[in-house]
Short mmCIF file of C-alpha atoms in Angstrom, two decimals:
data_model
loop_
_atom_site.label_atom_id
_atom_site.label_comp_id
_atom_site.label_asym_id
_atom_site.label_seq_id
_atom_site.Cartn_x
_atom_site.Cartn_y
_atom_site.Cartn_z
CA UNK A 27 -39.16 189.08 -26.52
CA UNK A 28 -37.62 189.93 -23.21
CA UNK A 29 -40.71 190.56 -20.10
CA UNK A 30 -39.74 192.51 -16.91
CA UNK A 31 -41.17 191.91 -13.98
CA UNK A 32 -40.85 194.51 -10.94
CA UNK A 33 -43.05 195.36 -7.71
CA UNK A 34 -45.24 198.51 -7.18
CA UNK A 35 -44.95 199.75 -3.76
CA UNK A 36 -47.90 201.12 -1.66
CA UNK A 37 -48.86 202.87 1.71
CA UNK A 38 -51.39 201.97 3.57
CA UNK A 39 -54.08 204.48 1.91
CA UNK A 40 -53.21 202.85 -1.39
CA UNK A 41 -50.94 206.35 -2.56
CA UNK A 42 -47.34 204.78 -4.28
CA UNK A 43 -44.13 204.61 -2.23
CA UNK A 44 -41.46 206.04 -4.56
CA UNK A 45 -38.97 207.26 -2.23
CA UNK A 46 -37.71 203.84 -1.71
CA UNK A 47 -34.30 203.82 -4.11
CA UNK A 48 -36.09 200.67 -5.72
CA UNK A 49 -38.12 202.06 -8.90
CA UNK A 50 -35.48 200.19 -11.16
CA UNK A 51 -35.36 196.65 -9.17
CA UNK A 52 -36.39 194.66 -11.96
CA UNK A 53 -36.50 190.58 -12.26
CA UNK A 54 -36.11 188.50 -15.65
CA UNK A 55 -38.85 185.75 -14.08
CA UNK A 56 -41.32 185.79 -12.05
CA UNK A 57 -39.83 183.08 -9.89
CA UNK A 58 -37.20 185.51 -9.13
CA UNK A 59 -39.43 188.13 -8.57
CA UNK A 60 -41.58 186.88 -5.95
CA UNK A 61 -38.37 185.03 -4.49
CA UNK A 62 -36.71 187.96 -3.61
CA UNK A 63 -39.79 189.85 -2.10
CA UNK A 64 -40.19 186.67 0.68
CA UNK A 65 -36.67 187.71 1.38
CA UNK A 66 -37.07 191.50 1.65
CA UNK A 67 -40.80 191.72 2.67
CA UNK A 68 -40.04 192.64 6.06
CA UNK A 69 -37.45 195.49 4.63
CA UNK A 70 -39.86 196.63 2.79
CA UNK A 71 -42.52 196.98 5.94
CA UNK A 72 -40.68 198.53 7.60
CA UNK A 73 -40.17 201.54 5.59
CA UNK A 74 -43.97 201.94 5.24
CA UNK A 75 -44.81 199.60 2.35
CA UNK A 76 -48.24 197.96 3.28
CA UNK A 77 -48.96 196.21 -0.07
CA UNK A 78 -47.05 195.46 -3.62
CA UNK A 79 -48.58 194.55 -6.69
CA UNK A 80 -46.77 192.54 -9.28
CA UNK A 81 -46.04 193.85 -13.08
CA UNK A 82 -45.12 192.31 -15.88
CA UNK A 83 -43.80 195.23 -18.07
CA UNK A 84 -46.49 197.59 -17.77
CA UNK A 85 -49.40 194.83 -16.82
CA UNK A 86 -50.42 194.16 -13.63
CA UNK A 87 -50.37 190.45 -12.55
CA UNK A 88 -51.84 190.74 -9.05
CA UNK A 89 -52.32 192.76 -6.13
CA UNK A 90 -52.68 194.88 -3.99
CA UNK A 91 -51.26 191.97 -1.92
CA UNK A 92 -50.63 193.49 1.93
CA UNK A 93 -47.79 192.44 3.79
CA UNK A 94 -48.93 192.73 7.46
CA UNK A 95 -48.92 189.34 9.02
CA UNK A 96 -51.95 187.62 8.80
CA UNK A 97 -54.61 187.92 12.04
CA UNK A 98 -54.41 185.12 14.56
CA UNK A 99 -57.67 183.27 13.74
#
């Protein structure tokens, strides 16, 4: 049995982010998974995603996990 893991993408107000071109980025592991979002976290901000949740085919792992920078404390 083959699992797929992939992000969901969301906005601040929690609604999905869709128009991204990435609903079919999918990772064999979830190594590779979260490997690839510490590289293209920032991308992502920047185009208005403000939290992801993990999935492993259609269960969710964790999350909502935001990707602002943590407050100065």
């Amino acid at each position: 049995m083959s699992e797929t893991w992939t992000w969901d993408y969301q906005r601040a107000d929690g609604t999905p982010v869709t128009d991204l071109g990435l609903a079919s980025t999918s990772f064999p592991t979830q190594a590779e998974a979260e490997a690839w979002l510490s590289e293209e976290w920032a991308v992502l901000a920047d185009g208005g995603v403000r939290a992801v949740t993990l999935r492993r085919d259609e269960e969710e792992v964790y999350g909502p996990m935001s990707l602002s920078p943590a407050e100065p404390g």
